[in-house]
CSV table of C-alpha atoms and ligand atoms in Angstrom, one decimal:
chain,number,residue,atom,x,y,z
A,12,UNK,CA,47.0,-4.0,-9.0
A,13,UNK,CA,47.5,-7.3,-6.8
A,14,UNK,CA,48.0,-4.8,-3.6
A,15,UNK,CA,44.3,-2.6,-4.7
A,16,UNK,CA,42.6,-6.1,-5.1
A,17,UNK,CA,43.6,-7.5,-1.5
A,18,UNK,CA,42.4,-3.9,-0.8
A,19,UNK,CA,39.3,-3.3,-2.3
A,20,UNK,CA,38.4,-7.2,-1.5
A,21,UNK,CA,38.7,-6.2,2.3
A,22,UNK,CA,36.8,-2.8,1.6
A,23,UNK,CA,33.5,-5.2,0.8
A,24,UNK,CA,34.1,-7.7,3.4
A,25,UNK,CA,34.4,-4.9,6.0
A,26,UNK,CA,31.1,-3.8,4.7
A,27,UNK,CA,32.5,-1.0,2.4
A,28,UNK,CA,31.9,-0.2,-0.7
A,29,UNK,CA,34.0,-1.1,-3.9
A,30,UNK,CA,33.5,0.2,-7.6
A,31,UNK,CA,34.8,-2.5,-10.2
A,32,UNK,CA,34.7,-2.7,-13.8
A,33,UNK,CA,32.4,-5.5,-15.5
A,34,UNK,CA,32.1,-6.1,-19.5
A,35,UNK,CA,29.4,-4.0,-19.5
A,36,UNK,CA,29.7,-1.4,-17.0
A,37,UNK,CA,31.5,-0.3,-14.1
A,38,UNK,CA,29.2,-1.6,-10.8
A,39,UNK,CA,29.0,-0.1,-7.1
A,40,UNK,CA,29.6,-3.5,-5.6
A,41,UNK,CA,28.8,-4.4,-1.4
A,42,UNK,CA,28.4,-7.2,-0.1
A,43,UNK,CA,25.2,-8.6,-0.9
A,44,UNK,CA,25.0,-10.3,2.5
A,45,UNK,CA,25.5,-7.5,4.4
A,46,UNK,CA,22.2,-5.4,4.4
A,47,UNK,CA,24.1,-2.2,5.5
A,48,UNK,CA,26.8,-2.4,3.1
A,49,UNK,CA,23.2,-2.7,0.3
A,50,UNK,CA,22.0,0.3,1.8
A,51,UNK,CA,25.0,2.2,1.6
A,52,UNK,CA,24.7,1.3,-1.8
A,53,UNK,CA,21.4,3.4,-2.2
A,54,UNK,CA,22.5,6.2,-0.4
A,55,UNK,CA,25.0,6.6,-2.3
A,56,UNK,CA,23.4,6.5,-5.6
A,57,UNK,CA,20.3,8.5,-4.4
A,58,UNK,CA,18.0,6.5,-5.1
A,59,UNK,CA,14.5,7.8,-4.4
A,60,UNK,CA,13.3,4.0,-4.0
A,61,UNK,CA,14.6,0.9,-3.5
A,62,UNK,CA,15.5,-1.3,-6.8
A,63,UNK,CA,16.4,-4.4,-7.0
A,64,UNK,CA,19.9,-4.9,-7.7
A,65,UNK,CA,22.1,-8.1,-9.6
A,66,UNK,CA,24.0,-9.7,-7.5
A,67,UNK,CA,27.2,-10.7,-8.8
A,68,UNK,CA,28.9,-14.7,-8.3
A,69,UNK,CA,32.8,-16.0,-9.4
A,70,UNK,CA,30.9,-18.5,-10.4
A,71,UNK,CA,27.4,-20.5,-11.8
A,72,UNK,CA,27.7,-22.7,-8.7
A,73,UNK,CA,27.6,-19.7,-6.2
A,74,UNK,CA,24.9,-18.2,-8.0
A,75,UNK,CA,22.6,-22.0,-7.6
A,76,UNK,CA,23.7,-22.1,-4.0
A,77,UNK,CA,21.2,-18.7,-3.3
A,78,UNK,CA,18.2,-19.2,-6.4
A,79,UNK,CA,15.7,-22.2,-7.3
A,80,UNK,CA,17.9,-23.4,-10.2
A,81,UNK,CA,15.9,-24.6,-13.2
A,82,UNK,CA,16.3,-26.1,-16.3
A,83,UNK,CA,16.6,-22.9,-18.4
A,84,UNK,CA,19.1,-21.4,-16.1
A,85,UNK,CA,20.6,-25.0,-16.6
A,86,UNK,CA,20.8,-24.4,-20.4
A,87,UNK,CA,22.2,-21.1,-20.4
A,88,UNK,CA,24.6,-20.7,-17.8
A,89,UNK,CA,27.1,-22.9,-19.5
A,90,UNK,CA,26.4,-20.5,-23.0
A,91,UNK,CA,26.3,-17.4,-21.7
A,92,UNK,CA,28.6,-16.9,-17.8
A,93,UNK,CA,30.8,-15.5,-17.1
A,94,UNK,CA,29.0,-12.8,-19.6
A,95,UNK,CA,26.6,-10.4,-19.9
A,96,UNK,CA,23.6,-12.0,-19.2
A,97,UNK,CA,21.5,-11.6,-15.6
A,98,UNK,CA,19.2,-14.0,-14.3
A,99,UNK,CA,16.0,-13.4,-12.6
A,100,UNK,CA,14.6,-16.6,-10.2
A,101,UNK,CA,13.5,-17.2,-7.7
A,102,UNK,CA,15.0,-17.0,-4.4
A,103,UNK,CA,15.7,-19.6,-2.2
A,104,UNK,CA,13.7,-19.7,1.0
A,105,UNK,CA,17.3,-20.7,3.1
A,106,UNK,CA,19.0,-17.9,0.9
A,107,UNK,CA,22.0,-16.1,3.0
A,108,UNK,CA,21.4,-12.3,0.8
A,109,UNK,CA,20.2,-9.6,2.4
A,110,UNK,CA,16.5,-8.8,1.7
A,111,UNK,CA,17.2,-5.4,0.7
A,112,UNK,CA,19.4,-7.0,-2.4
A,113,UNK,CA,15.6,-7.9,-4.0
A,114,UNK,CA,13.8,-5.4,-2.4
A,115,UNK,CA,11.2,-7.6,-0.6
A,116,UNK,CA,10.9,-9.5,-3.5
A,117,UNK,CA,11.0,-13.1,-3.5
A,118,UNK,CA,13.4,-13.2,-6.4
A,119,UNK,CA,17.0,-12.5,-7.1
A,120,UNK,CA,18.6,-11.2,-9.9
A,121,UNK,CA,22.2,-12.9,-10.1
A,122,UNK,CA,25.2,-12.9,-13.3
A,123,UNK,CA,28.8,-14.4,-13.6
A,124,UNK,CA,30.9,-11.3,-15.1
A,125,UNK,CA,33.7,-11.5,-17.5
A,126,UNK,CA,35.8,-9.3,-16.9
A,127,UNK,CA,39.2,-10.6,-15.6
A,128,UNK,CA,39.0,-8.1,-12.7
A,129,UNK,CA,35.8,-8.3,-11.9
A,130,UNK,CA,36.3,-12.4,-11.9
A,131,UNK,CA,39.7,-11.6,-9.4
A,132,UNK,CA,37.6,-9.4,-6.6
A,133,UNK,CA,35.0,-12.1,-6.5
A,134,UNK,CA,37.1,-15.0,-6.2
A,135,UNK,CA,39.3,-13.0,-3.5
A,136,UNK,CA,36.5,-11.7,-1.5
A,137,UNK,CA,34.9,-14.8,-1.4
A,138,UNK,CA,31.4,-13.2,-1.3
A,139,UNK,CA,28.7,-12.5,-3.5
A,140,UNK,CA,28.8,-8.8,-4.3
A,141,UNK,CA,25.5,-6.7,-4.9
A,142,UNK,CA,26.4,-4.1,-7.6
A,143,UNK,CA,24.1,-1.7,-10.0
A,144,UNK,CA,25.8,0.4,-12.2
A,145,UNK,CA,28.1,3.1,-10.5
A,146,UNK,CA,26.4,6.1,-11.6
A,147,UNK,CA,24.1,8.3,-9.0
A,148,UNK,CA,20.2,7.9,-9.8
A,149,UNK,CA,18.8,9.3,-13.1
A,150,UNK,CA,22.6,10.0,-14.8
A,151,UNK,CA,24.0,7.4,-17.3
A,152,UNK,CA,26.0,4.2,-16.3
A,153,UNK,CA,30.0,4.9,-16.5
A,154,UNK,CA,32.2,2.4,-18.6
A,155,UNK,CA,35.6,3.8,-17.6
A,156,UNK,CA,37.3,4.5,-14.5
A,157,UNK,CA,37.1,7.9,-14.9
A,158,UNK,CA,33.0,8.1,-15.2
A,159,UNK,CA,32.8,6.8,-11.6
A,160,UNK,CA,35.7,8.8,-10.0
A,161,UNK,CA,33.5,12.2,-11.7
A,162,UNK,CA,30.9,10.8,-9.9
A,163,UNK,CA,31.5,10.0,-6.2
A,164,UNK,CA,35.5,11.2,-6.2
A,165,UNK,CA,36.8,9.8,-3.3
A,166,UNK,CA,33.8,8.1,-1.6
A,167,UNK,CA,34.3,5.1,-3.6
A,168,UNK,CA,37.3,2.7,-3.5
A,169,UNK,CA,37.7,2.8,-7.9
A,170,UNK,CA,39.6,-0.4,-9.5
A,171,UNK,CA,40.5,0.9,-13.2
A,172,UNK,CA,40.0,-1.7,-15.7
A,173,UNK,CA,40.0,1.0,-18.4
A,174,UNK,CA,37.3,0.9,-20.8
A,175,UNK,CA,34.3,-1.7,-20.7
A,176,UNK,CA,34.1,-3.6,-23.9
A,177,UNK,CA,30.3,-3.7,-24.0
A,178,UNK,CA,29.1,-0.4,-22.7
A,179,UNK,CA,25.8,-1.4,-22.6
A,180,UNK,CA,24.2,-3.2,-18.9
A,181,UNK,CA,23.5,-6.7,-19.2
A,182,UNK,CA,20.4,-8.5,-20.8
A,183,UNK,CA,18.0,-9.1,-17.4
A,184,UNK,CA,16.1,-12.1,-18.4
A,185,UNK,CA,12.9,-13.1,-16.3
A,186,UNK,CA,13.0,-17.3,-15.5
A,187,UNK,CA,10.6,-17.7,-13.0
A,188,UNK,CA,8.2,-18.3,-16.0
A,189,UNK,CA,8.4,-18.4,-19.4
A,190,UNK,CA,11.2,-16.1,-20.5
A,191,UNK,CA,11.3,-12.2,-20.6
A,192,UNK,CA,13.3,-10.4,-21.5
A,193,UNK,CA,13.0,-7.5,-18.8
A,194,UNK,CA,16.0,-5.3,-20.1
A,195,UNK,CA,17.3,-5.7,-23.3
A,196,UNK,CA,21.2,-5.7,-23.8
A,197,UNK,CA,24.4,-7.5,-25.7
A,198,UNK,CA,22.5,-10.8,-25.4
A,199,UNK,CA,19.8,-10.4,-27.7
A,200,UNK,CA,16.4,-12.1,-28.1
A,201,UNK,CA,17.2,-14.1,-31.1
A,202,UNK,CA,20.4,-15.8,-29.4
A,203,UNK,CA,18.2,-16.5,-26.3
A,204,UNK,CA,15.6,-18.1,-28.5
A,205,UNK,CA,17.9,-20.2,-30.3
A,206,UNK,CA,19.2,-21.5,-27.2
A,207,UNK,CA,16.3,-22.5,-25.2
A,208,UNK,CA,14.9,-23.5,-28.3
A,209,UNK,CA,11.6,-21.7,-27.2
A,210,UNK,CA,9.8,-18.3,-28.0
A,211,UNK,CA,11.1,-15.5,-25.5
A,212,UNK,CA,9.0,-12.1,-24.5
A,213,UNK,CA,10.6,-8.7,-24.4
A,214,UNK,CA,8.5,-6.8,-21.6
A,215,UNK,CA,7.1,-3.7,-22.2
A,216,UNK,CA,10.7,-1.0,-21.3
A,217,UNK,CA,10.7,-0.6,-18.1
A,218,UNK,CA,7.1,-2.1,-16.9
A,219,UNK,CA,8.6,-4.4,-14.8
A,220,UNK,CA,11.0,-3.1,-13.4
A,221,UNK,CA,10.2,0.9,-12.5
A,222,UNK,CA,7.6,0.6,-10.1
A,223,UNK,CA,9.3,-2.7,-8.1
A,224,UNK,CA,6.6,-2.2,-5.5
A,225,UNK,CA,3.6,-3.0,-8.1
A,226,UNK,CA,4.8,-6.2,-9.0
A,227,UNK,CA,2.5,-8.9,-8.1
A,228,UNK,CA,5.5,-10.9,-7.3
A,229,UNK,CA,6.9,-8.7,-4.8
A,230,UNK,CA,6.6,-8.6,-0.8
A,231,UNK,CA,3.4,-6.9,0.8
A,232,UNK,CA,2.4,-7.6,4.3
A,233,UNK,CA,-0.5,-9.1,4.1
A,234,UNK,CA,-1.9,-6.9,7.6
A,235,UNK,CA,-3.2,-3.6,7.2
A,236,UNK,CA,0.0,-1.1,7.8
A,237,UNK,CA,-0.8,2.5,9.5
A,238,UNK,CA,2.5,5.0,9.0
A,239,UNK,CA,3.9,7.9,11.5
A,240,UNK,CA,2.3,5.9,14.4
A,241,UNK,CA,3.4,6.9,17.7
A,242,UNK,CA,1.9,3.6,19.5
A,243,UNK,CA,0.7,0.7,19.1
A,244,UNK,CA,-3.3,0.2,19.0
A,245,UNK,CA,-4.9,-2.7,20.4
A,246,UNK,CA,-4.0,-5.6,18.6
A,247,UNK,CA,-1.3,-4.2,16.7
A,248,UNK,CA,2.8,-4.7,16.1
A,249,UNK,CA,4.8,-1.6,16.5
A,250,UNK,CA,8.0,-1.1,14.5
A,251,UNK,CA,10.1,1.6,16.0
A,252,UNK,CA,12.8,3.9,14.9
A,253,UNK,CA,14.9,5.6,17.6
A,254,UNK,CA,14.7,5.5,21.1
A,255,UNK,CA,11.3,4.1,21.4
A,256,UNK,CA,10.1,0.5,22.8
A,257,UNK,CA,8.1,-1.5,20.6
A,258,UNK,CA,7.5,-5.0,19.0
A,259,UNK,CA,10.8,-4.9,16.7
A,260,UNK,CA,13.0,-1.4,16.4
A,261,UNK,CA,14.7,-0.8,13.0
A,262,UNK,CA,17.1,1.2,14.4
A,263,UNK,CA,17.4,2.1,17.9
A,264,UNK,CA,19.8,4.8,17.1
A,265,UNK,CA,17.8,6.3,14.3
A,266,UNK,CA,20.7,5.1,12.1
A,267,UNK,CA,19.0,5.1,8.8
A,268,UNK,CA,21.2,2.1,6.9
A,269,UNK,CA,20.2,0.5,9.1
A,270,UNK,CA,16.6,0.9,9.1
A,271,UNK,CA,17.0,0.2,5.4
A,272,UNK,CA,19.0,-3.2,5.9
A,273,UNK,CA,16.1,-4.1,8.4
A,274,UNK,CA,13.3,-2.8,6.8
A,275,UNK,CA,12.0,-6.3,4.8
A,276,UNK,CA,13.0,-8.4,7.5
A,277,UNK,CA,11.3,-6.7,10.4
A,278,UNK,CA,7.8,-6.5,8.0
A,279,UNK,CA,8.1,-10.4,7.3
A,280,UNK,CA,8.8,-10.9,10.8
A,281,UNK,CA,5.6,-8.7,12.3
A,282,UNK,CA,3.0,-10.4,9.1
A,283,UNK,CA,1.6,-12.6,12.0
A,284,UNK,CA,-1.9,-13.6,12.8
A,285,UNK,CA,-1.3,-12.8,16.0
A,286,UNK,CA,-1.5,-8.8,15.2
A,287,UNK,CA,-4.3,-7.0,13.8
A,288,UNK,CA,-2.1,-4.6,11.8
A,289,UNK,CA,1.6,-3.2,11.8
A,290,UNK,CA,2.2,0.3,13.2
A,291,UNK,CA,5.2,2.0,11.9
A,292,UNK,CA,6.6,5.3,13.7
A,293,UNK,CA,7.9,8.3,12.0
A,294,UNK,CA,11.1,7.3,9.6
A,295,UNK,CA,12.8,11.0,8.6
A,296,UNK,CA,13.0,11.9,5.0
A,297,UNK,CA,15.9,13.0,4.1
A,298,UNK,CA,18.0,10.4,2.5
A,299,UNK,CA,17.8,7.0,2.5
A,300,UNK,CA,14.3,7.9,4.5
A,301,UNK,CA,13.4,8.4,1.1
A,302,UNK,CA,13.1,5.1,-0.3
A,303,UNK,CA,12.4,3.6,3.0
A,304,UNK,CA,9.2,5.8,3.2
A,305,UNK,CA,8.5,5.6,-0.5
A,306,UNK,CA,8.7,1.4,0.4
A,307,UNK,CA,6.4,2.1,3.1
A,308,UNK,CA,3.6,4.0,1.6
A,309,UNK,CA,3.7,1.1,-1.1
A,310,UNK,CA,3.1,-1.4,1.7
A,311,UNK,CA,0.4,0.9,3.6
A,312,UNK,CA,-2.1,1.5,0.4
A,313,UNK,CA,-2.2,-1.7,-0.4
A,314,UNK,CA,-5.7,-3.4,-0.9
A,315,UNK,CA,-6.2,-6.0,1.1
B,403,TXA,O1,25.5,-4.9,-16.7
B,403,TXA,C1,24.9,-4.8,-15.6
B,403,TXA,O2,24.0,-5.6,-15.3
B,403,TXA,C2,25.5,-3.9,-14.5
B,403,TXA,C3,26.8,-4.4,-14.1
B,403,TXA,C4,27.4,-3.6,-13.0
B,403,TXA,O3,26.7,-5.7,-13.7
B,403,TXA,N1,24.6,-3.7,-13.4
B,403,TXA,C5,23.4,-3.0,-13.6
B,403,TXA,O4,22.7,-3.0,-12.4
B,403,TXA,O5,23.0,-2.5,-14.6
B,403,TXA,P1,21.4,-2.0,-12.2
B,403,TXA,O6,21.1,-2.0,-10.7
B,403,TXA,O7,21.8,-0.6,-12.7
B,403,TXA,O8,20.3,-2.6,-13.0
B,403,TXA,C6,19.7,-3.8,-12.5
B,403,TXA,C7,18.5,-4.2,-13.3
B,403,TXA,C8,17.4,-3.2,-13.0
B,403,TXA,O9,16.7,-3.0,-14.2
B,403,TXA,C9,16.5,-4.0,-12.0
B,403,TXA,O10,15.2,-3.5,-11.9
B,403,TXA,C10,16.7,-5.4,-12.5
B,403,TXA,O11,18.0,-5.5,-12.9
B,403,TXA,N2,16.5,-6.4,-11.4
B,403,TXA,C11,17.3,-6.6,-10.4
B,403,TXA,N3,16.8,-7.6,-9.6
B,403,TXA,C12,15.6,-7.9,-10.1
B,403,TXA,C13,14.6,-8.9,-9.8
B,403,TXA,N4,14.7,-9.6,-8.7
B,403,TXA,N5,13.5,-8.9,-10.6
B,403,TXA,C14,13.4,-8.2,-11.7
B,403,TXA,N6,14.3,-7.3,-12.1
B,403,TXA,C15,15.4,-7.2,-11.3
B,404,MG,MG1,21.8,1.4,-13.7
């Protein structure tokens, strides 16, 4: 096992990807500071959009190093990590994560796992590790070995920590304001409660978290967007794809990982007075073009 850990640790540092078994689940890890390894991730899971995903720390003090810590992560870090519990705060301004990771949003989900394995690639990697559950989009999350191998057979470097103990995802609790419970799991309300010595909300299942785009939290450019441009107006910033000139290029090459990985940075980077709006060429469906266009769209209808 020593000899597939050295392994699967230099998989994710070379910007592979690397499934792993957690307490709850088995997870399709990257490395969360590399946005192509994140987009890979998608790709492979088939995502249609572009959700945020936890990112997983050896330890609490990684985890402060990228989020605004605050007293209620303060109080239940030392309960509840390594263990089944994900954090949602926000993100540091200075933070080294891919945007992709949070999906434009300005917060990151982040969790200390407990499973001795899962504890050995992150302290051996030496890097925070991106990871959703290692299932392909719409099918159910895999607790054994075996799950993740039926899925994505030899695409996927599989370390076999036979059977997860809780077989259910971790609790995804909100802490940028008062507590919510996003996605309920192992860590229940009531043990939350007790420990923050405070009332905690469940959110609505899945309100928060299906449509990413329509949270008022996440990322819109605050200039009008116009899609399938082929130039730029007057006024306006052009973000190419392929062989094309313009103000930034998502992927000269039309590679589309790494439109994805760019895709959040560049739209930050063009939200300038200076333009009058953001033109964005053609991006191809098939794919990741998928959630890049389905991103897009969300940007480009907007009110402003
Ligand atoms: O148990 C688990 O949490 C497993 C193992 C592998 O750690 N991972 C997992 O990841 O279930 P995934 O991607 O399948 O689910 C992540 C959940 C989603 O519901 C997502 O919307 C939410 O966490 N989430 C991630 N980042 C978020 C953020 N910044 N704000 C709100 N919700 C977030
Ligand atoms: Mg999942």
């Amino acid at each position: 096992m020593n000899e597939l850990l050295t392994q699967a640790a230099t998989r994710l540092l070379s910007g592979g990807l690397v499934s792993f078994p957690t307490e709850t689940v088995y997870g399709l890890g990257a490395n969360a500071r590399d946005g192509k390894a994140v987009a890979a991730i998608y790709a492979l899971k088939g995502r249609p959009q572009f959700n945020p995903l936890i990112v997983h720390f050896a330890q609490a003090a990684d985890a402060q190093k990228e989020t605004e810590w605050n007293a209620r992560a303060e109080k239940l870090a030392p309960l509840f990590w390594p263990g089944p519990l994900t954090l949602v705060l926000p993100r540091k301004r200075d933070s080294s994560l891919s945007l992709l990771v949070s999906a434009g949003l300005d917060t990151l989900a982040v969790r200390v796992p407990a499973h001795p394995l899962a504890q050995s690639l992150l302290e051996k990697a030496g890097i925070p590790v991106a990871a959703p559950s290692a299932n392909r989009s719409g099918r159910v999350s895999p607790t054994r070995a075996s799950h993740v191998r039926a899925e994505f057979g030899d695409d996927v470097l599989v370390l076999d920590g036979g059977d997860c103990a809780v077989g259910l995802e971790s609790t995804v609790l909100d802490l940028t304001g008062s507590p919510r419970i996003l996605r309920p799991g192992s860590v229940t309300r009531e043990m939350l409660e007790e420990s923050l010595d405070e009332s905690v909300a469940v959110a609505e299942p899945g309100a928060a978290i299906a449509a990413p785009g329509m949270l008022k939290s996440h990322y819109a450019p605050s200039l009008p967007v116009r899609l399938n441009a082929r130039e730029a107006r007057s006024g306006e910033a052009l973000l190419a794809f392929g062989p094309h000139a313009g103000t930034l290029n998502l992927s000269e090459s039309g590679d589309l990982a790494e439109a994805a990985s760019r895709l959040f940075a560049c739209l930050r980077e063009l939200d300038k007075p200076e333009f009058s709006g953001i033109a964005v060429m053609e991006i191809p469906s098939g794919g990741l073009g998928e959630a890049i266009n389905d991103r897009l769209k969300r940007a480009a209808a907007r009110d402003k």
